[in-house]
Each structure stands twice: as C-alpha cells, then as structure tokens.
mmCIF file of C-alpha atoms and ligand atoms in Angstrom:
data_model
loop_
_atom_site.group_PDB
_atom_site.id
_atom_site.type_symbol
_atom_site.label_atom_id
_atom_site.label_comp_id
_atom_site.label_asym_id
_atom_site.label_seq_id
_atom_site.Cartn_x
_atom_site.Cartn_y
_atom_site.Cartn_z
ATOM 1 C CA MET A 21 6.466 -20.863 -16.577
ATOM 2 C CA ILE A 22 8.411 -18.970 -13.963
ATOM 3 C CA ARG A 23 7.703 -19.802 -10.327
ATOM 4 C CA ILE A 24 8.696 -17.099 -7.826
ATOM 5 C CA LEU A 25 8.626 -17.007 -4.057
ATOM 6 C CA GLY A 26 7.925 -13.419 -2.827
ATOM 7 C CA ILE A 27 8.907 -12.307 0.660
ATOM 8 C CA GLU A 28 7.511 -9.160 2.306
ATOM 9 C CA SER A 29 8.552 -8.021 5.806
ATOM 10 C CA SER A 30 8.874 -4.157 5.492
ATOM 11 C CA CYS A 31 6.642 -3.182 8.377
ATOM 12 C CA ASP A 32 4.353 -5.279 10.572
ATOM 13 C CA ASP A 33 3.090 -7.974 8.130
ATOM 14 C CA THR A 34 5.121 -11.089 7.510
ATOM 15 C CA SER A 35 3.998 -12.434 4.131
ATOM 16 C CA ALA A 36 5.089 -15.070 1.563
ATOM 17 C CA ALA A 37 3.545 -15.745 -1.773
ATOM 18 C CA VAL A 38 4.181 -18.013 -4.736
ATOM 19 C CA THR A 39 3.367 -16.991 -8.302
ATOM 20 C CA CYS A 40 3.568 -18.800 -11.639
ATOM 21 C CA ASP A 41 4.208 -16.103 -14.206
ATOM 22 C CA ARG A 42 1.587 -13.505 -13.170
ATOM 23 C CA VAL A 43 -0.729 -16.070 -11.681
ATOM 24 C CA LEU A 44 -0.942 -16.161 -7.868
ATOM 25 C CA LEU A 45 -0.763 -19.643 -6.409
ATOM 26 C CA SER A 46 -0.697 -18.643 -2.714
ATOM 27 C CA ASN A 47 -0.420 -15.530 -0.543
ATOM 28 C CA VAL A 48 0.020 -16.007 3.195
ATOM 29 C CA ILE A 49 0.017 -13.044 5.606
ATOM 30 C CA ALA A 50 0.773 -13.108 9.346
ATOM 31 C CA SER A 51 -0.478 -9.773 10.737
ATOM 32 C CA GLN A 52 1.027 -8.671 14.021
ATOM 33 C CA LYS A 53 -1.759 -7.805 16.485
ATOM 34 C CA VAL A 54 0.892 -6.986 19.175
ATOM 35 C CA HIS A 55 1.119 -3.312 17.971
ATOM 36 C CA GLU A 56 -2.626 -2.523 18.447
ATOM 37 C CA LYS A 57 -2.271 -1.756 22.169
ATOM 38 C CA TYR A 58 0.493 0.751 21.456
ATOM 39 C CA GLY A 59 -1.428 2.612 18.759
ATOM 40 C CA GLY A 60 1.347 2.204 16.187
ATOM 41 C CA VAL A 61 4.059 -0.152 15.041
ATOM 42 C CA ILE A 62 6.891 -0.753 17.564
ATOM 43 C CA PRO A 63 9.876 -1.624 15.378
ATOM 44 C CA GLU A 64 11.735 -3.710 17.894
ATOM 45 C CA LEU A 65 8.619 -5.977 18.458
ATOM 46 C CA ALA A 66 7.958 -6.111 14.627
ATOM 47 C CA SER A 67 11.379 -7.570 13.864
ATOM 48 C CA ARG A 68 11.032 -10.223 16.608
ATOM 49 C CA MET A 69 7.612 -11.209 15.327
ATOM 50 C CA HIS A 70 8.905 -11.451 11.720
ATOM 51 C CA GLN A 71 11.651 -13.795 13.034
ATOM 52 C CA GLN A 72 9.021 -15.997 14.650
ATOM 53 C CA ASN A 73 6.631 -15.884 11.623
ATOM 54 C CA ILE A 74 8.836 -16.160 8.629
ATOM 55 C CA ILE A 75 9.442 -19.918 8.450
ATOM 56 C CA PRO A 76 5.824 -21.035 9.213
ATOM 57 C CA VAL A 77 4.496 -18.390 6.722
ATOM 58 C CA VAL A 78 6.817 -19.571 3.906
ATOM 59 C CA ASP A 79 6.065 -23.153 4.733
ATOM 60 C CA THR A 80 2.329 -22.529 4.432
ATOM 61 C CA ALA A 81 2.758 -20.583 1.223
ATOM 62 C CA PHE A 82 4.525 -23.549 -0.323
ATOM 63 C CA ARG A 83 1.872 -25.991 0.867
ATOM 64 C CA GLU A 84 -1.011 -23.853 -0.369
ATOM 65 C CA ALA A 85 0.682 -23.405 -3.827
ATOM 66 C CA ASN A 86 1.444 -27.153 -3.914
ATOM 67 C CA VAL A 87 5.127 -26.528 -4.642
ATOM 68 C CA THR A 88 8.412 -27.198 -2.900
ATOM 69 C CA LYS A 89 11.490 -24.987 -2.724
ATOM 70 C CA ASN A 90 12.979 -26.998 -5.542
ATOM 71 C CA ASP A 91 10.230 -25.879 -7.992
ATOM 72 C CA LEU A 92 11.326 -22.218 -7.603
ATOM 73 C CA ASP A 93 12.962 -20.208 -10.411
ATOM 74 C CA ALA A 94 13.748 -17.154 -8.198
ATOM 75 C CA VAL A 95 13.246 -15.566 -4.782
ATOM 76 C CA ALA A 96 12.028 -11.971 -4.677
ATOM 77 C CA TYR A 97 12.140 -9.908 -1.494
ATOM 78 C CA THR A 98 11.263 -6.420 -0.348
ATOM 79 C CA ARG A 99 14.533 -4.507 -0.099
ATOM 80 C CA GLY A 100 12.832 -1.274 1.146
ATOM 81 C CA PRO A 101 11.571 1.175 2.057
ATOM 82 C CA GLY A 102 10.573 0.115 5.523
ATOM 83 C CA LEU A 103 11.817 -0.560 9.045
ATOM 84 C CA MET A 104 15.382 -1.740 8.979
ATOM 85 C CA GLY A 105 14.927 -4.487 11.654
ATOM 86 C CA SER A 106 11.869 -5.813 9.827
ATOM 87 C CA LEU A 107 13.460 -5.729 6.399
ATOM 88 C CA LEU A 108 16.542 -7.549 7.664
ATOM 89 C CA VAL A 109 14.461 -10.657 8.564
ATOM 90 C CA GLY A 110 12.972 -10.980 5.101
ATOM 91 C CA VAL A 111 16.205 -10.056 3.256
ATOM 92 C CA SER A 112 18.271 -12.544 5.239
ATOM 93 C CA PHE A 113 15.770 -15.326 4.799
ATOM 94 C CA ALA A 114 15.476 -14.638 1.026
ATOM 95 C CA LYS A 115 19.279 -14.643 0.589
ATOM 96 C CA GLY A 116 19.692 -17.880 2.580
ATOM 97 C CA LEU A 117 17.000 -19.660 0.631
ATOM 98 C CA ALA A 118 18.130 -18.475 -2.830
ATOM 99 C CA ALA A 119 21.760 -19.399 -2.015
ATOM 100 C CA SER A 120 20.771 -22.814 -0.733
ATOM 101 C CA ILE A 121 18.727 -23.819 -3.753
ATOM 102 C CA GLY A 122 20.865 -21.977 -6.288
ATOM 103 C CA VAL A 123 18.291 -19.614 -7.893
ATOM 104 C CA PRO A 124 18.505 -15.858 -8.608
ATOM 105 C CA LEU A 125 17.618 -13.344 -5.992
ATOM 106 C CA ILE A 126 15.487 -10.341 -6.962
ATOM 107 C CA GLU A 127 15.262 -7.179 -4.917
ATOM 108 C CA VAL A 128 11.901 -5.346 -5.028
ATOM 109 C CA ASN A 129 10.981 -1.848 -4.155
ATOM 110 C CA HIS A 130 7.867 -2.116 -1.873
ATOM 111 C CA LEU A 131 6.157 0.835 -3.527
ATOM 112 C CA GLN A 132 6.659 -0.571 -7.004
ATOM 113 C CA GLY A 133 5.103 -3.824 -5.623
ATOM 114 C CA HIS A 134 1.992 -1.924 -4.496
ATOM 115 C CA VAL A 135 1.554 -0.502 -8.013
ATOM 116 C CA LEU A 136 2.255 -3.821 -9.845
ATOM 117 C CA SER A 137 -0.258 -5.642 -7.568
ATOM 118 C CA LEU A 138 -2.726 -4.373 -10.255
ATOM 119 C CA PHE A 139 -1.315 -6.972 -12.563
ATOM 120 C CA LEU A 140 -1.757 -10.100 -10.448
ATOM 121 C CA GLU A 141 -3.884 -12.784 -12.112
ATOM 122 C CA GLU A 142 -5.913 -15.441 -10.292
ATOM 123 C CA GLU A 143 -7.086 -18.731 -11.672
ATOM 124 C CA GLY A 144 -10.766 -18.781 -12.552
ATOM 125 C CA LYS A 145 -11.097 -14.968 -12.319
ATOM 126 C CA THR A 146 -11.536 -12.613 -15.200
ATOM 127 C CA LYS A 147 -9.879 -9.304 -14.546
ATOM 128 C CA SER A 148 -9.074 -6.203 -16.533
ATOM 129 C CA PHE A 149 -5.643 -4.582 -16.297
ATOM 130 C CA PRO A 150 -4.522 -1.025 -16.960
ATOM 131 C CA SER A 151 -2.862 -0.495 -20.311
ATOM 132 C CA LEU A 152 0.422 1.426 -20.437
ATOM 133 C CA PRO A 153 0.931 4.235 -19.761
ATOM 134 C CA PHE A 154 -1.358 4.800 -16.834
ATOM 135 C CA LEU A 155 -1.620 7.031 -13.810
ATOM 136 C CA CYS A 156 -1.462 5.411 -10.352
ATOM 137 C CA LEU A 157 -2.319 7.195 -7.065
ATOM 138 C CA LEU A 158 -0.251 5.240 -4.543
ATOM 139 C CA VAL A 159 -1.673 5.819 -1.130
ATOM 140 C CA SER A 160 -0.272 3.938 1.840
ATOM 141 C CA GLY A 161 0.665 4.408 5.476
ATOM 142 C CA GLY A 162 4.124 5.766 4.483
ATOM 143 C CA HIS A 163 3.626 7.239 1.012
ATOM 144 C CA THR A 164 1.345 9.302 -1.137
ATOM 145 C CA GLN A 165 2.456 9.679 -4.736
ATOM 146 C CA ILE A 166 1.001 10.235 -8.215
ATOM 147 C CA ILE A 167 2.979 8.099 -10.608
ATOM 148 C CA VAL A 168 3.018 7.853 -14.385
ATOM 149 C CA VAL A 169 3.582 4.145 -15.039
ATOM 150 C CA LYS A 170 5.222 4.229 -18.443
ATOM 151 C CA ASP A 171 6.155 0.570 -18.416
ATOM 152 C CA TYR A 172 6.072 -2.237 -15.783
ATOM 153 C CA LEU A 173 9.413 -1.146 -14.472
ATOM 154 C CA ASP A 174 9.554 2.430 -15.658
ATOM 155 C CA PHE A 175 7.856 4.808 -13.252
ATOM 156 C CA GLU A 176 7.881 8.640 -13.046
ATOM 157 C CA ILE A 177 6.670 10.236 -9.808
ATOM 158 C CA ILE A 178 4.880 13.507 -10.728
ATOM 159 C CA GLY A 179 3.480 14.339 -7.291
ATOM 160 C CA ALA A 180 4.202 13.335 -3.727
ATOM 161 C CA THR A 181 3.363 14.292 -0.158
ATOM 162 C CA ILE A 182 5.740 16.848 1.348
ATOM 163 C CA ASP A 183 4.997 15.573 4.913
ATOM 164 C CA ASP A 184 2.521 12.966 6.183
ATOM 165 C CA ALA A 185 1.053 10.264 3.962
ATOM 166 C CA ALA A 186 -2.711 9.837 3.452
ATOM 167 C CA GLY A 187 -2.735 6.627 5.544
ATOM 168 C CA GLU A 188 -0.922 8.545 8.322
ATOM 169 C CA ALA A 189 -3.624 11.141 8.209
ATOM 170 C CA PHE A 190 -6.332 8.492 8.610
ATOM 171 C CA ASP A 191 -4.331 6.886 11.448
ATOM 172 C CA LYS A 192 -3.543 10.073 13.319
ATOM 173 C CA CYS A 193 -7.064 11.476 13.107
ATOM 174 C CA ALA A 194 -8.373 8.054 14.376
ATOM 175 C CA LYS A 195 -5.944 8.294 17.252
ATOM 176 C CA VAL A 196 -7.281 11.777 18.116
ATOM 177 C CA MET A 197 -10.758 10.251 18.324
ATOM 178 C CA GLY A 198 -9.487 7.444 20.551
ATOM 179 C CA LEU A 199 -10.041 4.801 17.836
ATOM 180 C CA PRO A 200 -7.760 1.702 17.533
ATOM 181 C CA TYR A 201 -4.724 1.344 15.223
ATOM 182 C CA PRO A 202 -4.682 1.164 12.267
ATOM 183 C CA GLY A 203 -7.356 3.867 12.060
ATOM 184 C CA GLY A 204 -8.015 3.851 8.278
ATOM 185 C CA PRO A 205 -10.272 0.768 8.163
ATOM 186 C CA VAL A 206 -12.064 1.886 11.353
ATOM 187 C CA ILE A 207 -12.825 5.355 9.940
ATOM 188 C CA ASP A 208 -13.939 3.794 6.707
ATOM 189 C CA SER A 209 -16.514 1.605 8.442
ATOM 190 C CA LEU A 210 -17.756 4.312 10.865
ATOM 191 C CA ALA A 211 -18.011 6.824 8.024
ATOM 192 C CA LYS A 212 -20.615 4.659 6.241
ATOM 193 C CA THR A 213 -23.342 5.812 8.750
ATOM 194 C CA GLY A 214 -22.103 9.416 9.114
ATOM 195 C CA ASN A 215 -22.812 12.707 7.301
ATOM 196 C CA PRO A 216 -19.748 13.745 5.256
ATOM 197 C CA ASP A 217 -20.797 17.384 5.245
ATOM 198 C CA ALA A 218 -21.358 17.640 9.035
ATOM 199 C CA PHE A 219 -17.907 19.200 9.663
ATOM 200 C CA SER A 220 -15.351 20.938 7.557
ATOM 201 C CA PHE A 221 -11.613 21.100 8.088
ATOM 202 C CA ALA A 222 -9.055 23.430 6.552
ATOM 203 C CA LYS A 223 -7.580 21.879 3.386
ATOM 204 C CA PRO A 224 -3.877 22.116 2.633
ATOM 205 C CA ARG A 225 -2.591 24.499 -0.038
ATOM 206 C CA VAL A 226 0.409 23.027 -1.799
ATOM 207 C CA GLY A 227 1.564 23.829 -5.243
ATOM 208 C CA GLY A 228 1.703 21.592 -8.348
ATOM 209 C CA LEU A 229 0.730 17.886 -7.918
ATOM 210 C CA ASP A 230 2.185 17.599 -4.388
ATOM 211 C CA TYR A 231 0.255 16.796 -1.174
ATOM 212 C CA SER A 232 0.422 17.766 2.421
ATOM 213 C CA PHE A 233 -1.518 16.174 5.203
ATOM 214 C CA SER A 234 0.136 17.308 8.449
ATOM 215 C CA GLY A 235 -1.905 20.605 8.604
ATOM 216 C CA LEU A 236 -5.142 18.635 8.228
ATOM 217 C CA LYS A 237 -4.416 16.461 11.233
ATOM 218 C CA THR A 238 -3.639 19.597 13.268
ATOM 219 C CA SER A 239 -6.827 21.353 12.083
ATOM 220 C CA PHE A 240 -8.794 18.213 13.077
ATOM 221 C CA LEU A 241 -7.112 17.998 16.520
ATOM 222 C CA TYR A 242 -7.703 21.752 17.332
ATOM 223 C CA SER A 243 -11.319 21.754 16.202
ATOM 224 C CA LEU A 244 -11.974 18.655 18.306
ATOM 225 C CA GLN A 245 -10.135 20.052 21.362
ATOM 226 C CA LYS A 246 -12.412 23.126 21.165
ATOM 227 C CA LYS A 247 -15.586 21.070 20.941
ATOM 228 C CA VAL A 248 -14.576 18.719 23.693
ATOM 229 C CA ALA A 249 -13.903 21.623 26.013
ATOM 230 C CA GLU A 250 -17.500 22.678 25.585
ATOM 231 C CA ASN A 251 -18.958 19.162 25.670
ATOM 232 C CA PRO A 252 -16.830 16.220 26.929
ATOM 233 C CA GLY A 253 -19.061 13.762 25.100
ATOM 234 C CA PHE A 254 -18.635 15.482 21.774
ATOM 235 C CA ILE A 255 -16.509 12.824 20.007
ATOM 236 C CA GLU A 256 -18.645 9.867 21.172
ATOM 237 C CA GLU A 257 -21.867 11.676 20.139
ATOM 238 C CA ASN A 258 -20.487 12.665 16.695
ATOM 239 C CA LYS A 259 -18.138 9.712 15.879
ATOM 240 C CA ALA A 260 -19.780 8.684 12.616
ATOM 241 C CA ASP A 261 -20.117 12.273 11.358
ATOM 242 C CA LEU A 262 -16.559 13.058 12.301
ATOM 243 C CA CYS A 263 -15.259 9.953 10.474
ATOM 244 C CA ALA A 264 -17.397 10.689 7.393
ATOM 245 C CA SER A 265 -16.237 14.338 7.339
ATOM 246 C CA ILE A 266 -12.516 13.672 7.743
ATOM 247 C CA GLN A 267 -12.638 10.815 5.204
ATOM 248 C CA LYS A 268 -14.371 13.098 2.729
ATOM 249 C CA THR A 269 -11.757 15.829 3.274
ATOM 250 C CA ILE A 270 -8.858 13.430 2.687
ATOM 251 C CA ILE A 271 -10.527 12.055 -0.448
ATOM 252 C CA ASP A 272 -11.217 15.592 -1.736
ATOM 253 C CA VAL A 273 -7.550 16.456 -1.328
ATOM 254 C CA LEU A 274 -6.398 13.226 -3.000
ATOM 255 C CA MET A 275 -8.869 13.575 -5.954
ATOM 256 C CA ASP A 276 -8.128 17.264 -6.555
ATOM 257 C CA LYS A 277 -4.523 16.524 -7.536
ATOM 258 C CA LEU A 278 -5.388 13.363 -9.360
ATOM 259 C CA LEU A 279 -7.750 15.333 -11.549
ATOM 260 C CA LYS A 280 -4.950 17.835 -12.254
ATOM 261 C CA ALA A 281 -2.576 14.972 -13.071
ATOM 262 C CA VAL A 282 -5.018 13.664 -15.618
ATOM 263 C CA ALA A 283 -5.391 17.172 -17.148
ATOM 264 C CA LYS A 284 -1.632 17.638 -17.210
ATOM 265 C CA THR A 285 -0.714 14.243 -18.715
ATOM 266 C CA GLY A 286 -3.795 13.611 -20.823
ATOM 267 C CA ILE A 287 -3.748 9.976 -19.555
ATOM 268 C CA ASN A 288 -7.170 8.667 -18.691
ATOM 269 C CA GLU A 289 -6.286 5.096 -17.487
ATOM 270 C CA VAL A 290 -6.335 5.777 -13.768
ATOM 271 C CA ALA A 291 -5.537 3.344 -10.908
ATOM 272 C CA ILE A 292 -5.130 3.477 -7.199
ATOM 273 C CA ALA A 293 -2.916 1.193 -5.040
ATOM 274 C CA GLY A 294 -1.603 0.839 -1.461
ATOM 275 C CA GLY A 295 -3.351 0.372 1.844
ATOM 276 C CA VAL A 296 -5.608 3.375 1.548
ATOM 277 C CA SER A 297 -6.894 2.208 -1.803
ATOM 278 C CA ALA A 298 -9.029 -0.222 0.259
ATOM 279 C CA ASN A 299 -11.055 2.815 1.373
ATOM 280 C CA SER A 300 -14.639 2.457 0.153
ATOM 281 C CA GLY A 301 -15.179 6.252 -0.093
ATOM 282 C CA LEU A 302 -12.035 6.627 -2.224
ATOM 283 C CA ILE A 303 -13.044 3.758 -4.486
ATOM 284 C CA ASP A 304 -16.558 5.216 -4.950
ATOM 285 C CA ARG A 305 -15.172 8.628 -5.842
ATOM 286 C CA LEU A 306 -12.687 7.151 -8.284
ATOM 287 C CA GLN A 307 -15.509 5.253 -10.005
ATOM 288 C CA GLN A 308 -17.760 8.332 -10.076
ATOM 289 C CA ASN A 309 -14.983 10.377 -11.657
ATOM 290 C CA GLY A 310 -14.384 7.504 -14.141
ATOM 291 C CA ARG A 311 -17.998 7.788 -15.298
ATOM 292 C CA LYS A 312 -17.965 11.579 -15.212
ATOM 293 C CA TYR A 313 -14.746 12.139 -17.106
ATOM 294 C CA GLY A 314 -14.504 8.903 -19.123
ATOM 295 C CA TRP A 315 -11.529 7.420 -17.314
ATOM 296 C CA ASN A 316 -10.866 3.680 -17.240
ATOM 297 C CA VAL A 317 -10.383 3.064 -13.505
ATOM 298 C CA PHE A 318 -8.595 0.205 -11.793
ATOM 299 C CA VAL A 319 -8.600 -0.792 -8.092
ATOM 300 C CA PRO A 320 -6.583 -3.689 -6.733
ATOM 301 C CA GLU A 321 -8.492 -6.476 -5.010
ATOM 302 C CA ARG A 322 -8.903 -5.590 -1.326
ATOM 303 C CA ARG A 323 -6.476 -8.341 -0.187
ATOM 304 C CA PHE A 324 -3.759 -6.887 -2.367
ATOM 305 C CA THR A 325 -4.182 -3.319 -1.125
ATOM 306 C CA THR A 326 -2.420 -3.614 2.181
ATOM 307 C CA ASP A 327 1.069 -5.136 2.542
ATOM 308 C CA ASN A 328 1.354 -8.631 0.939
ATOM 309 C CA ALA A 329 3.967 -10.772 -0.754
ATOM 310 C CA ALA A 330 1.872 -11.444 -3.858
ATOM 311 C CA MET A 331 2.796 -7.957 -5.086
ATOM 312 C CA ILE A 332 6.484 -8.655 -4.446
ATOM 313 C CA ALA A 333 6.366 -11.913 -6.296
ATOM 314 C CA VAL A 334 4.680 -10.482 -9.415
ATOM 315 C CA THR A 335 7.132 -7.573 -9.427
ATOM 316 C CA GLY A 336 9.837 -10.193 -9.183
ATOM 317 C CA TYR A 337 8.364 -11.862 -12.313
ATOM 318 C CA PHE A 338 8.620 -8.601 -14.316
ATOM 319 C CA LYS A 339 12.254 -8.161 -13.179
ATOM 320 C CA TYR A 340 12.952 -11.875 -13.929
ATOM 321 C CA GLN A 341 11.885 -11.286 -17.487
ATOM 322 C CA LYS A 342 14.573 -8.655 -17.852
ATOM 323 C CA SER A 343 17.189 -10.628 -15.899
ATOM 324 C CA LEU A 344 17.301 -7.883 -13.214
ATOM 325 C CA PHE A 345 18.807 -10.029 -10.570
ATOM 326 C CA SER A 346 20.527 -8.816 -7.379
ATOM 327 C CA SER A 347 23.632 -9.965 -5.602
ATOM 328 C CA LEU A 348 23.915 -11.652 -2.227
ATOM 329 C CA ASP A 349 25.767 -8.701 -0.714
ATOM 330 C CA GLU A 350 22.940 -6.227 -1.140
ATOM 331 C CA ILE A 351 21.639 -4.693 2.089
ATOM 332 C CA PRO A 352 18.122 -3.561 2.812
ATOM 333 C CA LEU A 353 17.300 0.081 2.513
ATOM 334 C CA ALA A 354 15.065 1.765 5.056
ATOM 335 C CA ARG A 355 14.690 4.635 2.528
ATOM 336 C CA MET A 356 14.651 4.091 -1.147
ATOM 337 C CA GLY A 357 14.115 7.582 -2.118
ATOM 338 C CA SER A 358 11.704 8.255 -4.904
ATOM 339 C CA SER A 359 13.517 6.085 -7.358
ATOM 340 C CA LEU A 360 11.342 3.325 -8.654
ATOM 341 C CA SER A 361 13.194 2.628 -11.748
ATOM 342 C CA PRO A 362 14.814 -0.785 -12.306
ATOM 343 C CA ARG A 363 18.330 -0.998 -11.137
HETATM 344 O O1 KG4 B 23 0.141 -0.242 2.265
HETATM 345 P P1 KG4 B 23 -0.014 -0.440 3.714
HETATM 346 O O2 KG4 B 23 -0.532 -1.763 4.203
HETATM 347 O O3 KG4 B 23 1.407 -0.213 4.430
HETATM 348 C C1 KG4 B 23 2.292 0.715 4.044
HETATM 349 O O4 KG4 B 23 3.075 0.397 3.066
HETATM 350 O O5 KG4 B 23 2.259 1.829 4.597
HETATM 351 O O6 KG4 B 23 -0.918 0.788 4.186
HETATM 352 C C2 KG4 B 23 -1.323 0.807 5.522
HETATM 353 C C3 KG4 B 23 -2.173 2.057 5.629
HETATM 354 C C4 KG4 B 23 -2.577 2.410 7.097
HETATM 355 O O7 KG4 B 23 -2.343 3.777 7.252
HETATM 356 C C5 KG4 B 23 -4.061 2.081 7.142
HETATM 357 O O8 KG4 B 23 -4.817 2.865 8.036
HETATM 358 C C6 KG4 B 23 -4.526 2.382 5.767
HETATM 359 O O9 KG4 B 23 -3.398 1.847 4.903
HETATM 360 N N1 KG4 B 23 -5.722 1.700 5.388
HETATM 361 C C7 KG4 B 23 -6.883 2.372 5.106
HETATM 362 C C8 KG4 B 23 -7.857 1.364 4.860
HETATM 363 N N2 KG4 B 23 -7.305 0.140 4.999
HETATM 364 C C9 KG4 B 23 -5.974 0.343 5.317
HETATM 365 N N3 KG4 B 23 -7.159 3.655 5.059
HETATM 366 C C10 KG4 B 23 -8.399 4.047 4.785
HETATM 367 N N4 KG4 B 23 -9.409 3.187 4.539
HETATM 368 C C11 KG4 B 23 -9.212 1.873 4.617
HETATM 369 N N5 KG4 B 23 -10.219 1.019 4.369
HETATM 370 ZN ZN1 ZN B 24 2.904 -0.945 1.930
#
C-alpha cells in the first residue's frame, strides 16, 4: 500500500490530495475567486494566493484522508507546465515536506496528470478504466492534444493545437459576449437552452491531426461586432443561441480530428480529459460517437476534469512503481514542451 501526497499549484487552483495506491482518500481544492473580476488569471495574485492556501489545504487533505505526514511514502508535485510563480509555491512546499520526512519526491507533468486522472479509484464506486493502448483527447485551458497512451507513462502526441487551446476558445468567446471568467462552464450551461444551428462560424483548416482555434475566436468576434452595430441588444437577445452555436462549432472541430485519429490508429478505446472534458455537449457527442462507431468511451468524473491534486497523486503512484524519483535540486518548468514520457 503506497500512500502519496499530491500537490498541484500550476495555475489558479491550490490543491492537495492523498491516495493509497490508486484509491483516492482525499482531494482538497482552494479555487481563487480573485481572478474573476479581471477576466483571467493574474499570475502575481495567483502565487500570493497559493502561498496563503498551501498549508491549510494540505492540512485539510491529511485530516480528510485520516493520515499524518508520517504515513506518506512519497510526495508528488506538479513540475509544469504552468505559471512559474504558481509552480514555485507547490514545488518548494513539496521539496520541504519530502526532505523533512525523508520520503522520495516525484515530479509530475500536469498534462500527464490530466490523462491519468482516468485511473483514479474511489472506495465504494465501481468504475471502468480504459485498456491500453487508448486515445485521449486532452482539452484544457492551455492545451489541446490527441495522445496515444501506450502505457501509463508512455505517451505519444499525434495531434496538437498550433495556437489557442479549446478552453481558451471557450474563455475568449465568453469574454466577447461579456460573460464571466472562466467562460467554458458558463457557455456550457447557457448553451443548454439555445439552438446550436442558429449561427455558423468559419471552421479552421489545419492539416493532419492538428488543431487551430485562434481564427474561430476572430470569426466569432467579427460576426458579433457586425450584428451589434445593427442592433446593440443583439448579444443579450441571442445569448443562449450564440453559446449553443459556438459550443457546437468547437465540438465539431474537436471531434473531426478525433475521428481521424481513430481511423489512423485503429484504436477504438477513446477518452477525454482536462477542464473542457467537463463540457456536457462534448461528453454527449463522444457518447453518441461511441454508440455509432463502436468505441469504448471514457470520461473522468467532473471533479477530476479541472485542475486537482488527485491526478498528480495517482500519476505519482505510477511513477513510484517504477522508482522514477526526482532530486531536490529540480526546478519547476513553465513549459514542458510536448514531452510526456517518463524521465
Ligand atoms: O484543466 P483546466 O482546469 O486548467 C488547465 O490546465 O488549463 O482547464 C480549464 C479550462 C478553462 O478554459 C475552462 O473554461 C474550461 O477548462 N472548462 C470548460 C468547462 N469547464 C471548464 N469548458 C467548457 N465547458 C465546461 N463545462
Ligand atoms: Zn490543467
């Protein structure tokens, strides 16, 4: 039985989780509301909030898991990618704790954590897990990738965005409509009462399995500007239809390449992960495609879709099994490139 404390502080959520093997014992997340009024994450404020939150969050995670620091076998932390000031808080805390209790330190790539969140187990819950190899569409605020997961720690990225991420497209379009940050969940809920075919927007043309979302945001902005010039109340009067239409467009783009990835690889175990995998329209479409094409589909539980430390702890467990420990002099990495392989 391996007990791991996971620490996540890459962006604006301070999170700590305790796992026992793959079973989650606790997962505490302190979200930072301070950024809402700025319409995006302010890095300087994020790192200060992490500094305030980290000790109480870890303390609560220990209490909820009914463990103490002396029960731990390792400390896993998000090394990157993310905001440097935010990462530094989690990394420094993890190093200090691991050194003081004399357990190994395990660095985790945040993106790998999102994917491996699919393997978290919970007591009293029966779940099904993807079998290897499987395809994972990783869609978050910073990344959009199609990954062939060959083994728990052996990933191959076969498609990625060349500019904005899918989450960024949701957030930027929401901003254009004057909706609060983060815009993805707001668009998702407004879209439920709208007509997805009310408006159409130019879809990007990118080769292979890659994505592009920056043109879509511009197309959305220009078409809205034109309509608002004719009728200043346009956005307010059409909010639900606009949300449903932009959401459908983003999902169409995501699914088009995912279908191509299935055809290219012949893999029909298909999962989604990352913040945007909480989107109800995307989940519905994945399930429809699953039925239509005979895929086995997997979606992480909603609370594991956005940033959390449970996914970092479970990734730590997979690395622990292979003794992939890191040293105390490792520094956080704001960019971790596209390398998701174990170090
Ligand atoms: O994975 P995540 O928490 O952070 C990153 O690693 O980037 O993802 C955050 C992103 C934001 O862009 C947010 O708008 C989006 O996930 N998101 C959603 C939904 N919930 C969160 N996008 C669409 N629909 C949702 N329900
Ligand atoms: Zn994330």
